[in-house]
Amino acid sequence: MTNLGSRRRFLRNAALWAGTALAALKTGTRVAVAAPVFINDPFQLGVASGDPSADGFVLWTRLAPDLFDPQALPQEAIPVAWEIASDRAMKKIVAHGQVLAHPEFAHSVHVDVTGLMPGREYFYRFHAGAAVSRVGRALTWPTPRGPADRVRFAVASCQAYDEGYFSAYRDMVAQDPAFILHLGDYIYETTRIPPVRRVPVADAYTLEEYRLLHAIYKTDPDLQAAHAHCPWLYMWDDHEVANDYARDQSERTQDPAVFVKRRIAAYQAVYEHMPLRISARADASGRSYMFQRSDYGDLAAFTLLDLRQFRDRVACQTETDHSGRVADTTVCTEITNPKRTVLGDTQERWFGSNFVKNPAAWNVIAQTLMLSEFDQTTNGGYAVFTDSWGGYPAARRKIINLVRDRKVPNCISLGGDIHSYFVSDIRDNDKDERSPILMSEFVGTSITSESTNYALYTSFLPRNPQIKFFDDRKRGYMLCDVDRTVWKTALRTVDDVRVREGRFATLRSFAVENGKSGVQAT
Ligand code: FE
Ligand code: CA
């Protein structure tokens, strides 16, 4: 650091401390700043709510007066007050409290709010010193298995900041979803060329680098507005850590022991920037438990699956490359090894008992890849992309068999990762048109991340009759309107993410009728 840099930093800290009266609170072994004064708005990353239940949700914010200077706050805990009201003007306060924003978690704040009424709209904000955050809106869900007639929600994934503006979220907010389901690649650890907007981290490895990426992503005003608009349900995919990683294996063959430390740092940065429960923080063995089931009354049950942390390595790695590739299953026989897992033992057992229990009208597998088969052969064999479910057919088959054997009704898979819309029916045997349809799948395109596979993927469609619709030429998200009789998915698009003022449209709409399997174009 230059002398100038350290002098600037000192002045900042002096400014922070000026007027605090140093009335330090003793909190355990940690000293907290009682009345902080900030050099800048400490709430510039916005506010968020997440993980809604019938009696509450998680509230999130992070104190960050200067995104580029982790020293802008003292390495001490800072008290943050929160309040929840039943009105947007924040006049009718129904709950309030104070928590400490700890430096070891980047002064992030997570409040696990309980005791609220089911199926209600609430508003919230934070205070730190004299600073006040924007007002966010959150909704509690109907009582689990209690009556719920309809819900509208949005499904997002894959948002490379450098590849464009997050204007899809502006359209999403205008459509007023009750919640947003994000299926991963919330950040990208690497930058791509040529950038529409720049990020100052070329390749994230350290906690500080992942933190900076998250903070910069959060400065997008449309993303912030979407977090403030409604609660999110979120599951990470690979790019929150590193492309195509699998458990302790990185695509670039980083030493597994070193890579796991990197992964834990990346997961921590996710926790620090998302409205997640404390259970999403790493335990003593470095594992984070993100998989969960959330029931929107008796209408829809959402089972979120973690497909990265516990999976076996990508098949047929070379010594220098561990990333996914298109491989023929007769050449790369590792793919068909029946022992290969995606969910890992613990999550697979949990899924086996929890997914089939108390089915709702609609039973959703919210996962981050594409569960439908997609044969990409060019020579008459059977070729799969090894990083996706195609590289783990035995693990995929367990999910299909569970739905079939336990007769889970109205099963819908939601996915992402492939930066394309894919609408498919999943049959017990995809090669047999008379085989029963066990579920339908909607895979969403990306918020911004590019895809250049239109001609190639279109050429594979005749071999893949289970795929009813494919398009990767537009960025966007999925808007779902669900009631007791029909599930509707609209594929919403943005015409150009390289400009802030993108225009929005519905590319196609599909429906699945209750009790009648298979997607229909509407
Ligand atoms: Fe992606
Ligand atoms: Ca991905």
Short mmCIF file of C-alpha atoms and ligand atoms in Angstrom, two decimals:
data_model
loop_
_atom_site.label_atom_id
_atom_site.label_comp_id
_atom_site.label_asym_id
_atom_site.label_seq_id
_atom_site.Cartn_x
_atom_site.Cartn_y
_atom_site.Cartn_z
CA MET A 1 0.00 0.00 0.00
CA THR A 2 1.24 3.50 -0.79
CA ASN A 3 1.65 6.14 1.88
CA LEU A 4 -1.18 8.03 0.27
CA GLY A 5 -3.39 4.95 0.50
CA SER A 6 -2.73 4.38 4.17
CA ARG A 7 -3.21 8.06 4.93
CA ARG A 8 -6.55 8.05 3.14
CA ARG A 9 -7.55 4.98 5.06
CA PHE A 10 -6.60 6.57 8.37
CA LEU A 11 -8.67 9.64 7.60
CA ARG A 12 -11.62 7.44 6.73
CA ASN A 13 -11.38 5.55 9.95
CA ALA A 14 -10.98 8.82 11.84
CA ALA A 15 -14.16 10.03 10.15
CA LEU A 16 -15.93 6.83 11.08
CA TRP A 17 -14.96 7.21 14.69
CA ALA A 18 -15.59 10.95 14.98
CA GLY A 19 -18.55 11.62 17.23
CA THR A 20 -19.12 8.04 18.31
CA ALA A 21 -18.49 9.08 21.92
CA LEU A 22 -16.76 5.71 22.04
CA ALA A 23 -19.57 4.33 24.11
CA ALA A 24 -18.46 0.84 23.34
CA LEU A 25 -20.73 -2.03 24.25
CA LYS A 26 -19.13 -5.14 25.65
CA THR A 27 -20.62 -8.10 23.77
CA GLY A 28 -18.95 -11.28 24.87
CA THR A 29 -15.30 -10.85 24.02
CA ARG A 30 -16.05 -8.47 21.18
CA VAL A 31 -16.28 -4.72 21.45
CA ALA A 32 -19.09 -3.18 19.43
CA VAL A 33 -19.25 0.35 18.10
CA ALA A 34 -22.29 1.80 19.85
CA ALA A 35 -23.08 4.76 17.63
CA PRO A 36 -21.18 4.54 14.36
CA VAL A 37 -20.86 7.48 12.01
CA PHE A 38 -20.28 6.43 8.39
CA ILE A 39 -18.27 8.22 5.73
CA ASN A 40 -20.86 7.17 3.17
CA ASP A 41 -24.21 5.36 2.93
CA PRO A 42 -23.56 2.00 4.63
CA PHE A 43 -26.67 0.47 2.98
CA GLN A 44 -25.62 0.93 -0.66
CA LEU A 45 -25.80 -2.84 -1.32
CA GLY A 46 -29.52 -2.71 -0.59
CA VAL A 47 -31.78 -4.95 1.47
CA ALA A 48 -33.25 -8.39 0.88
CA SER A 49 -35.60 -10.97 2.32
CA GLY A 50 -35.45 -14.69 1.75
CA ASP A 51 -36.54 -18.17 2.66
CA PRO A 52 -40.17 -17.24 3.34
CA SER A 53 -42.25 -19.41 5.66
CA ALA A 54 -45.77 -19.07 7.06
CA ASP A 55 -44.58 -17.08 10.07
CA GLY A 56 -41.52 -15.22 8.83
CA PHE A 57 -38.50 -14.87 6.58
CA VAL A 58 -34.83 -13.93 6.73
CA LEU A 59 -33.95 -10.26 6.45
CA TRP A 60 -30.58 -9.32 5.00
CA THR A 61 -28.37 -6.32 4.57
CA ARG A 62 -24.65 -5.62 4.75
CA LEU A 63 -22.90 -2.52 6.01
CA ALA A 64 -20.54 -1.44 3.21
CA PRO A 65 -19.85 2.30 3.05
CA ASP A 66 -17.03 1.68 0.55
CA LEU A 67 -17.17 -1.40 -1.70
CA PHE A 68 -13.50 -1.23 -2.58
CA ASP A 69 -12.14 -0.72 0.92
CA PRO A 70 -12.72 -3.52 3.43
CA GLN A 71 -11.02 -1.28 6.02
CA ALA A 72 -13.74 1.37 5.70
CA LEU A 73 -15.34 -0.18 8.77
CA PRO A 74 -13.50 -1.07 12.00
CA GLN A 75 -12.83 -4.75 12.69
CA GLU A 76 -15.50 -4.67 15.35
CA ALA A 77 -19.15 -5.57 15.56
CA ILE A 78 -21.60 -2.80 14.74
CA PRO A 79 -25.18 -2.83 16.03
CA VAL A 80 -27.91 -2.71 13.39
CA ALA A 81 -31.57 -2.20 14.30
CA TRP A 82 -34.34 -3.70 12.17
CA GLU A 83 -38.05 -3.05 12.08
CA ILE A 84 -41.01 -4.66 10.34
CA ALA A 85 -44.26 -2.85 9.63
CA SER A 86 -47.58 -3.77 8.08
CA ASP A 87 -47.51 -0.59 5.96
CA ARG A 88 -45.03 0.79 3.45
CA ALA A 89 -44.82 4.08 5.36
CA MET A 90 -43.39 2.07 8.30
CA LYS A 91 -45.92 3.58 10.71
CA LYS A 92 -47.50 0.35 12.01
CA ILE A 93 -44.47 -1.47 13.43
CA VAL A 94 -45.22 -5.13 14.21
CA ALA A 95 -41.73 -6.37 15.12
CA HIS A 96 -38.31 -4.86 15.75
CA GLY A 97 -34.96 -5.75 17.22
CA GLN A 98 -31.21 -5.26 17.08
CA VAL A 99 -28.43 -7.53 15.87
CA LEU A 100 -24.66 -7.16 15.53
CA ALA A 101 -23.01 -6.96 12.12
CA HIS A 102 -19.77 -8.88 12.63
CA PRO A 103 -16.56 -8.08 10.74
CA GLU A 104 -15.77 -11.79 10.26
CA PHE A 105 -18.93 -11.96 8.11
CA ALA A 106 -18.19 -8.69 6.26
CA HIS A 107 -20.60 -6.79 8.53
CA SER A 108 -23.52 -8.63 6.98
CA VAL A 109 -26.82 -8.87 8.82
CA HIS A 110 -29.15 -11.88 8.85
CA VAL A 111 -32.31 -11.69 10.93
CA ASP A 112 -34.38 -14.86 11.20
CA VAL A 113 -37.82 -13.34 11.76
CA THR A 114 -40.58 -15.54 13.18
CA GLY A 115 -43.96 -14.96 14.81
CA LEU A 116 -45.61 -13.12 11.90
CA MET A 117 -49.01 -13.89 10.37
CA PRO A 118 -49.27 -16.29 7.39
CA GLY A 119 -50.00 -15.05 3.88
CA ARG A 120 -49.36 -11.36 4.65
CA GLU A 121 -47.41 -8.51 3.15
CA TYR A 122 -44.83 -6.79 5.36
CA PHE A 123 -42.29 -3.99 5.00
CA TYR A 124 -38.91 -3.68 6.68
CA ARG A 125 -35.85 -1.47 7.01
CA PHE A 126 -32.60 -1.21 8.93
CA HIS A 127 -30.89 1.51 10.99
CA ALA A 128 -27.18 1.84 11.82
CA GLY A 129 -26.12 4.98 13.62
CA ALA A 130 -28.03 7.76 11.87
CA ALA A 131 -28.16 5.85 8.57
CA VAL A 132 -31.47 4.34 7.43
CA SER A 133 -31.83 1.74 4.66
CA ARG A 134 -34.43 1.71 1.92
CA VAL A 135 -37.71 -0.01 2.72
CA GLY A 136 -38.01 -3.59 1.50
CA ARG A 137 -41.14 -5.67 1.05
CA ALA A 138 -41.52 -9.27 2.18
CA LEU A 139 -44.39 -11.73 2.20
CA THR A 140 -45.08 -14.65 4.47
CA TRP A 141 -46.34 -17.83 2.83
CA PRO A 142 -49.65 -19.55 3.53
CA THR A 143 -49.64 -22.15 6.32
CA PRO A 144 -47.97 -25.39 5.11
CA ARG A 145 -50.70 -27.68 3.73
CA GLY A 146 -53.22 -24.92 4.44
CA PRO A 147 -55.40 -23.67 1.59
CA ALA A 148 -53.69 -21.62 -1.13
CA ASP A 149 -55.40 -20.90 -4.43
CA ARG A 150 -52.77 -19.33 -6.62
CA VAL A 151 -49.27 -17.89 -6.74
CA ARG A 152 -47.16 -16.00 -9.25
CA PHE A 153 -43.39 -16.30 -9.03
CA ALA A 154 -40.32 -15.75 -11.22
CA VAL A 155 -37.36 -18.06 -11.94
CA ALA A 156 -33.92 -16.58 -12.64
CA SER A 157 -30.40 -17.92 -13.21
CA CYS A 158 -26.99 -17.09 -14.72
CA GLN A 159 -26.18 -13.40 -14.39
CA ALA A 160 -22.70 -12.47 -15.55
CA TYR A 161 -22.38 -8.80 -14.55
CA ASP A 162 -19.78 -8.05 -17.18
CA GLU A 163 -21.97 -9.46 -19.98
CA GLY A 164 -24.83 -7.03 -19.55
CA TYR A 165 -27.38 -5.16 -17.47
CA PHE A 166 -29.76 -7.01 -15.17
CA SER A 167 -32.81 -5.31 -16.72
CA ALA A 168 -34.72 -8.61 -16.69
CA TYR A 169 -35.26 -7.88 -12.99
CA ARG A 170 -36.98 -4.60 -13.87
CA ASP A 171 -39.57 -6.52 -15.85
CA MET A 172 -39.81 -9.10 -13.07
CA VAL A 173 -40.65 -6.43 -10.47
CA ALA A 174 -43.26 -4.96 -12.85
CA GLN A 175 -44.90 -8.42 -13.02
CA ASP A 176 -45.16 -8.42 -9.20
CA PRO A 177 -44.13 -11.98 -8.30
CA ALA A 178 -44.77 -13.21 -4.74
CA PHE A 179 -41.23 -14.56 -4.69
CA ILE A 180 -38.20 -15.05 -6.92
CA LEU A 181 -36.55 -18.44 -7.26
CA HIS A 182 -32.88 -18.08 -8.26
CA LEU A 183 -31.24 -21.25 -9.58
CA GLY A 184 -27.59 -20.32 -9.47
CA ASP A 185 -24.71 -18.54 -11.16
CA TYR A 186 -25.63 -15.45 -9.14
CA ILE A 187 -22.04 -14.31 -9.71
CA TYR A 188 -19.34 -15.51 -12.11
CA GLU A 189 -15.88 -16.05 -10.68
CA THR A 190 -14.18 -15.11 -13.96
CA THR A 191 -14.65 -12.24 -16.39
CA ARG A 192 -15.43 -12.75 -20.04
CA ILE A 193 -14.37 -10.80 -23.09
CA PRO A 194 -15.52 -8.33 -24.32
CA PRO A 195 -17.21 -6.88 -21.25
CA VAL A 196 -20.29 -4.65 -21.38
CA ARG A 197 -19.35 -3.42 -17.89
CA ARG A 198 -16.19 -4.14 -15.98
CA VAL A 199 -15.54 -6.05 -12.81
CA PRO A 200 -12.21 -5.57 -11.02
CA VAL A 201 -11.66 -9.27 -10.29
CA ALA A 202 -10.39 -11.36 -13.20
CA ASP A 203 -10.46 -14.68 -11.39
CA ALA A 204 -11.66 -15.03 -7.80
CA TYR A 205 -9.77 -17.28 -5.38
CA THR A 206 -9.88 -15.51 -2.02
CA LEU A 207 -12.70 -14.52 0.33
CA GLU A 208 -11.89 -10.84 -0.35
CA GLU A 209 -12.19 -11.36 -4.12
CA TYR A 210 -15.51 -13.22 -3.87
CA ARG A 211 -16.80 -10.53 -1.48
CA LEU A 212 -15.86 -7.77 -3.91
CA LEU A 213 -17.62 -9.56 -6.78
CA HIS A 214 -20.83 -9.98 -4.77
CA ALA A 215 -20.71 -6.34 -3.69
CA ILE A 216 -20.28 -5.11 -7.25
CA TYR A 217 -23.09 -7.33 -8.53
CA LYS A 218 -25.34 -5.93 -5.80
CA THR A 219 -24.82 -2.38 -7.11
CA ASP A 220 -27.04 -3.16 -10.12
CA PRO A 221 -30.20 -1.11 -9.40
CA ASP A 222 -32.59 -3.61 -11.01
CA LEU A 223 -31.13 -6.49 -9.01
CA GLN A 224 -31.42 -4.43 -5.81
CA ALA A 225 -35.03 -3.56 -6.64
CA ALA A 226 -35.84 -7.25 -7.17
CA HIS A 227 -34.37 -8.13 -3.77
CA ALA A 228 -36.36 -5.31 -2.14
CA HIS A 229 -39.56 -6.32 -3.94
CA CYS A 230 -40.18 -9.80 -2.52
CA PRO A 231 -38.48 -12.73 -0.78
CA TRP A 232 -36.10 -14.98 -2.71
CA LEU A 233 -35.48 -18.69 -2.65
CA TYR A 234 -31.95 -19.38 -3.80
CA MET A 235 -29.69 -22.29 -4.71
CA TRP A 236 -26.13 -21.88 -5.95
CA ASP A 237 -24.67 -23.56 -9.03
CA ASP A 238 -21.01 -23.72 -10.06
CA HIS A 239 -19.98 -20.14 -10.84
CA GLU A 240 -20.50 -18.92 -7.28
CA VAL A 241 -17.25 -20.88 -6.78
CA ALA A 242 -15.66 -22.03 -10.06
CA ASN A 243 -16.83 -23.33 -13.44
CA ASP A 244 -17.90 -26.99 -13.50
CA TYR A 245 -16.56 -27.79 -10.05
CA ALA A 246 -17.62 -31.02 -8.38
CA ARG A 247 -17.22 -31.41 -4.59
CA ASP A 248 -13.42 -31.05 -4.20
CA GLN A 249 -12.53 -31.03 -7.92
CA SER A 250 -11.89 -27.80 -9.81
CA GLU A 251 -11.83 -27.69 -13.59
CA ARG A 252 -8.25 -26.47 -13.49
CA THR A 253 -7.02 -29.33 -11.39
CA GLN A 254 -6.35 -27.23 -8.31
CA ASP A 255 -5.14 -29.41 -5.40
CA PRO A 256 -8.42 -30.70 -3.86
CA ALA A 257 -7.39 -29.67 -0.34
CA VAL A 258 -6.64 -26.14 -1.56
CA PHE A 259 -9.79 -26.05 -3.69
CA VAL A 260 -12.02 -26.98 -0.75
CA LYS A 261 -10.67 -23.96 1.16
CA ARG A 262 -11.46 -21.80 -1.86
CA ARG A 263 -14.94 -23.30 -2.03
CA ILE A 264 -15.57 -22.59 1.65
CA ALA A 265 -14.47 -18.96 1.11
CA ALA A 266 -16.78 -18.64 -1.90
CA TYR A 267 -19.70 -20.15 0.06
CA GLN A 268 -19.05 -17.72 2.91
CA ALA A 269 -19.19 -14.78 0.49
CA VAL A 270 -22.54 -16.13 -0.78
CA TYR A 271 -23.85 -16.33 2.78
CA GLU A 272 -22.67 -12.79 3.51
CA HIS A 273 -24.56 -11.40 0.52
CA MET A 274 -27.79 -13.39 0.42
CA PRO A 275 -30.87 -13.64 2.65
CA LEU A 276 -29.96 -17.13 3.86
CA ARG A 277 -30.54 -18.83 7.17
CA ILE A 278 -27.63 -19.41 9.51
CA SER A 279 -27.82 -23.12 8.55
CA ALA A 280 -26.33 -22.12 5.17
CA ARG A 281 -23.08 -21.22 6.95
CA ALA A 282 -20.34 -23.83 6.83
CA ASP A 283 -20.26 -26.29 9.74
CA ALA A 284 -17.06 -27.46 11.43
CA SER A 285 -16.35 -29.86 8.56
CA GLY A 286 -16.79 -27.08 5.98
CA ARG A 287 -20.16 -28.26 4.65
CA SER A 288 -23.05 -25.89 3.98
CA TYR A 289 -26.60 -27.20 3.99
CA MET A 290 -28.59 -25.34 1.35
CA PHE A 291 -31.00 -28.07 0.24
CA GLN A 292 -34.50 -27.61 1.60
CA ARG A 293 -38.20 -27.94 0.98
CA SER A 294 -40.53 -24.93 1.17
CA ASP A 295 -44.31 -25.40 0.98
CA TYR A 296 -46.53 -22.68 -0.43
CA GLY A 297 -49.61 -23.87 1.42
CA ASP A 298 -51.12 -26.98 -0.17
CA LEU A 299 -50.62 -25.49 -3.65
CA ALA A 300 -46.93 -26.05 -4.42
CA ALA A 301 -43.99 -27.69 -2.65
CA PHE A 302 -40.54 -26.50 -3.73
CA THR A 303 -37.62 -28.85 -3.13
CA LEU A 304 -34.29 -27.10 -3.73
CA LEU A 305 -31.35 -29.35 -4.51
CA ASP A 306 -27.60 -28.66 -4.20
CA LEU A 307 -26.02 -30.33 -7.24
CA ARG A 308 -22.43 -29.17 -6.70
CA GLN A 309 -21.17 -29.66 -3.19
CA PHE A 310 -21.65 -33.41 -2.81
CA ARG A 311 -21.33 -34.78 -6.35
CA ASP A 312 -18.79 -37.18 -7.76
CA ARG A 313 -16.20 -35.77 -10.14
CA VAL A 314 -17.03 -34.96 -13.75
CA ALA A 315 -16.48 -38.16 -15.77
CA CYS A 316 -13.46 -38.82 -17.96
CA GLN A 317 -11.29 -35.97 -16.80
CA THR A 318 -7.91 -35.51 -18.40
CA GLU A 319 -4.79 -34.75 -16.41
CA THR A 320 -5.02 -31.06 -17.30
CA ASP A 321 -8.75 -30.49 -17.64
CA HIS A 322 -11.50 -31.40 -15.19
CA SER A 323 -14.30 -29.43 -16.86
CA GLY A 324 -17.43 -30.81 -18.47
CA ARG A 325 -17.42 -31.93 -22.11
CA VAL A 326 -19.67 -33.71 -24.57
CA ALA A 327 -18.78 -37.38 -24.36
CA ASP A 328 -20.19 -40.57 -25.85
CA THR A 329 -21.41 -42.92 -23.14
CA THR A 330 -19.93 -45.96 -24.90
CA VAL A 331 -16.47 -44.34 -25.03
CA CYS A 332 -16.52 -42.70 -21.58
CA THR A 333 -17.84 -45.66 -19.61
CA GLU A 334 -17.23 -43.92 -16.27
CA ILE A 335 -20.47 -42.00 -16.98
CA THR A 336 -22.63 -45.11 -16.56
CA ASN A 337 -21.02 -46.30 -13.31
CA PRO A 338 -24.14 -46.98 -11.17
CA LYS A 339 -22.43 -45.70 -8.00
CA ARG A 340 -21.93 -42.16 -9.26
CA THR A 341 -23.81 -39.56 -7.21
CA VAL A 342 -24.96 -35.99 -7.72
CA LEU A 343 -26.76 -35.35 -4.44
CA GLY A 344 -24.41 -37.32 -2.18
CA ASP A 345 -25.66 -39.80 0.46
CA THR A 346 -27.11 -37.36 3.00
CA GLN A 347 -29.00 -35.19 0.53
CA GLU A 348 -30.18 -38.22 -1.45
CA ARG A 349 -31.64 -39.84 1.68
CA TRP A 350 -33.23 -36.54 2.68
CA PHE A 351 -34.71 -36.15 -0.82
CA GLY A 352 -35.98 -39.73 -0.87
CA SER A 353 -38.08 -39.20 2.25
CA ASN A 354 -38.95 -35.49 2.05
CA PHE A 355 -39.87 -35.08 -1.59
CA VAL A 356 -42.60 -37.72 -1.48
CA LYS A 357 -44.04 -36.70 1.91
CA ASN A 358 -47.37 -34.76 1.99
CA PRO A 359 -47.49 -33.94 -1.72
CA ALA A 360 -48.93 -30.55 -2.68
CA ALA A 361 -51.08 -29.91 -5.76
CA TRP A 362 -47.78 -29.23 -7.61
CA ASN A 363 -44.47 -30.81 -6.59
CA VAL A 364 -41.46 -28.90 -7.80
CA ILE A 365 -37.87 -30.10 -8.07
CA ALA A 366 -35.93 -26.82 -8.15
CA GLN A 367 -32.47 -27.80 -9.35
CA THR A 368 -29.74 -25.87 -11.12
CA LEU A 369 -29.12 -27.94 -14.29
CA MET A 370 -31.27 -29.65 -16.93
CA LEU A 371 -32.82 -32.92 -15.77
CA SER A 372 -34.25 -33.80 -19.20
CA GLU A 373 -32.17 -36.02 -21.40
CA PHE A 374 -30.35 -34.25 -24.22
CA ASP A 375 -28.51 -36.48 -26.66
CA GLN A 376 -25.84 -34.44 -28.46
CA THR A 377 -24.37 -37.16 -30.61
CA THR A 378 -23.10 -36.38 -34.08
CA ASN A 379 -22.09 -39.94 -35.01
CA GLY A 380 -25.12 -42.05 -34.05
CA GLY A 381 -24.00 -42.97 -30.52
CA TYR A 382 -25.35 -41.35 -27.39
CA ALA A 383 -23.47 -38.26 -26.25
CA VAL A 384 -24.09 -36.25 -23.08
CA PHE A 385 -22.65 -33.13 -21.48
CA THR A 386 -20.67 -34.62 -18.60
CA ASP A 387 -21.11 -31.68 -16.17
CA SER A 388 -24.93 -31.92 -16.27
CA TRP A 389 -27.30 -34.75 -15.27
CA GLY A 390 -26.36 -36.55 -18.50
CA GLY A 391 -22.97 -37.29 -16.94
CA TYR A 392 -24.67 -38.97 -13.96
CA PRO A 393 -27.43 -41.17 -15.49
CA ALA A 394 -27.71 -43.50 -12.47
CA ALA A 395 -28.22 -40.56 -10.10
CA ARG A 396 -30.76 -39.04 -12.48
CA ARG A 397 -32.57 -42.37 -12.77
CA LYS A 398 -33.02 -42.52 -8.97
CA ILE A 399 -35.00 -39.27 -9.11
CA ILE A 400 -37.13 -40.48 -12.05
CA ASN A 401 -37.77 -43.81 -10.32
CA LEU A 402 -38.78 -42.10 -7.08
CA VAL A 403 -41.39 -39.98 -8.89
CA ARG A 404 -42.64 -43.08 -10.75
CA ASP A 405 -42.67 -45.56 -7.84
CA ARG A 406 -44.13 -43.18 -5.26
CA LYS A 407 -46.59 -41.79 -7.82
CA VAL A 408 -45.74 -38.15 -7.00
CA PRO A 409 -48.52 -36.18 -8.71
CA ASN A 410 -48.04 -33.11 -10.91
CA CYS A 411 -44.27 -33.10 -10.73
CA ILE A 412 -42.44 -30.13 -12.30
CA SER A 413 -38.68 -29.70 -12.68
CA LEU A 414 -37.26 -26.17 -12.86
CA GLY A 415 -33.68 -25.69 -14.00
CA GLY A 416 -31.00 -23.38 -15.36
CA ASP A 417 -27.28 -23.48 -16.20
CA ILE A 418 -27.54 -23.95 -19.95
CA HIS A 419 -28.38 -20.29 -20.81
CA SER A 420 -31.28 -21.53 -22.98
CA TYR A 421 -34.97 -22.16 -22.75
CA PHE A 422 -35.68 -25.88 -22.78
CA VAL A 423 -39.27 -27.08 -22.27
CA SER A 424 -39.53 -30.86 -22.04
CA ASP A 425 -41.54 -33.83 -20.89
CA ILE A 426 -39.67 -36.46 -18.92
CA ARG A 427 -40.95 -39.98 -19.55
CA ASP A 428 -40.11 -43.16 -17.74
CA ASN A 429 -38.40 -44.10 -21.00
CA ASP A 430 -37.69 -41.09 -23.20
CA LYS A 431 -37.09 -43.29 -26.22
CA ASP A 432 -40.64 -44.65 -26.10
CA GLU A 433 -43.43 -42.18 -26.95
CA ARG A 434 -45.96 -44.49 -25.24
CA SER A 435 -44.02 -44.47 -21.98
CA PRO A 436 -45.83 -42.44 -19.27
CA ILE A 437 -44.81 -38.83 -18.73
CA LEU A 438 -43.62 -38.53 -15.13
CA MET A 439 -42.89 -34.81 -15.04
CA SER A 440 -42.50 -31.72 -17.18
CA GLU A 441 -39.48 -29.46 -17.08
CA PHE A 442 -38.96 -25.75 -17.64
CA VAL A 443 -35.32 -24.67 -17.94
CA GLY A 444 -34.83 -20.92 -17.99
CA THR A 445 -32.51 -18.87 -20.12
CA SER A 446 -29.92 -16.60 -18.47
CA ILE A 447 -30.40 -13.12 -17.06
CA THR A 448 -27.32 -12.00 -19.06
CA SER A 449 -24.85 -14.86 -19.67
CA GLU A 450 -24.38 -15.60 -23.35
CA SER A 451 -25.12 -18.71 -25.35
CA THR A 452 -24.05 -19.31 -28.93
CA ASN A 453 -25.44 -22.81 -29.47
CA TYR A 454 -28.62 -22.14 -31.45
CA ALA A 455 -27.65 -23.88 -34.69
CA LEU A 456 -25.86 -26.72 -32.92
CA TYR A 457 -28.58 -27.51 -30.37
CA THR A 458 -31.32 -27.14 -33.00
CA SER A 459 -29.54 -29.81 -35.05
CA PHE A 460 -29.89 -32.23 -32.08
CA LEU A 461 -33.64 -31.72 -31.61
CA PRO A 462 -34.82 -34.45 -34.06
CA ARG A 463 -32.99 -37.00 -31.87
CA ASN A 464 -34.65 -35.58 -28.75
CA PRO A 465 -38.47 -35.69 -29.12
CA GLN A 466 -38.85 -35.17 -25.36
CA ILE A 467 -37.73 -31.56 -25.90
CA LYS A 468 -40.84 -29.60 -26.90
CA PHE A 469 -39.18 -26.21 -27.21
CA PHE A 470 -35.65 -24.81 -27.29
CA ASP A 471 -34.28 -21.31 -27.84
CA ASP A 472 -31.05 -19.73 -26.59
CA ARG A 473 -31.09 -16.50 -28.58
CA LYS A 474 -32.65 -14.30 -25.90
CA ARG A 475 -31.81 -13.50 -22.31
CA GLY A 476 -34.60 -13.36 -19.73
CA TYR A 477 -36.38 -15.37 -17.06
CA MET A 478 -39.51 -17.47 -16.48
CA LEU A 479 -42.75 -16.15 -15.01
CA CYS A 480 -44.95 -18.86 -13.48
CA ASP A 481 -48.66 -18.53 -12.68
CA VAL A 482 -49.88 -21.50 -10.73
CA ASP A 483 -53.36 -22.35 -9.49
CA ARG A 484 -55.09 -25.58 -8.59
CA THR A 485 -56.10 -26.42 -12.15
CA VAL A 486 -53.16 -25.28 -14.27
CA TRP A 487 -49.45 -24.47 -14.14
CA LYS A 488 -48.45 -21.74 -16.62
CA THR A 489 -44.90 -20.74 -17.52
CA ALA A 490 -44.24 -17.67 -19.67
CA LEU A 491 -40.76 -17.34 -21.17
CA ARG A 492 -40.00 -13.62 -20.73
CA THR A 493 -37.23 -12.04 -22.78
CA VAL A 494 -35.09 -8.90 -22.88
CA ASP A 495 -34.22 -7.77 -26.41
CA ASP A 496 -30.72 -6.48 -25.57
CA VAL A 497 -28.79 -6.73 -22.29
CA ARG A 498 -25.96 -4.55 -23.59
CA VAL A 499 -28.11 -1.47 -22.97
CA ARG A 500 -29.82 -0.46 -19.74
CA GLU A 501 -33.20 0.16 -21.37
CA GLY A 502 -33.89 -3.31 -22.70
CA ARG A 503 -37.41 -4.07 -23.96
CA PHE A 504 -39.42 -7.00 -22.70
CA ALA A 505 -41.67 -9.56 -24.36
CA THR A 506 -43.11 -13.04 -23.92
CA LEU A 507 -41.36 -15.43 -26.28
CA ARG A 508 -43.68 -18.40 -25.65
CA SER A 509 -46.10 -19.66 -23.00
CA PHE A 510 -46.68 -23.22 -21.87
CA ALA A 511 -49.14 -24.90 -19.56
CA VAL A 512 -49.47 -28.16 -17.67
CA GLU A 513 -52.96 -29.16 -16.51
CA ASN A 514 -53.49 -30.69 -13.08
CA GLY A 515 -53.80 -34.45 -13.45
CA LYS A 516 -53.00 -34.41 -17.15
CA SER A 517 -49.32 -34.97 -17.79
CA GLY A 518 -47.34 -33.18 -20.48
CA VAL A 519 -46.70 -29.57 -21.48
CA GLN A 520 -48.93 -27.80 -23.97
CA ALA A 521 -48.12 -24.63 -25.89
CA THR A 522 -50.63 -21.90 -25.11
FE FE B 1 -24.35 -19.94 -16.09
CA CA B 2 -23.82 -23.16 -14.17
#
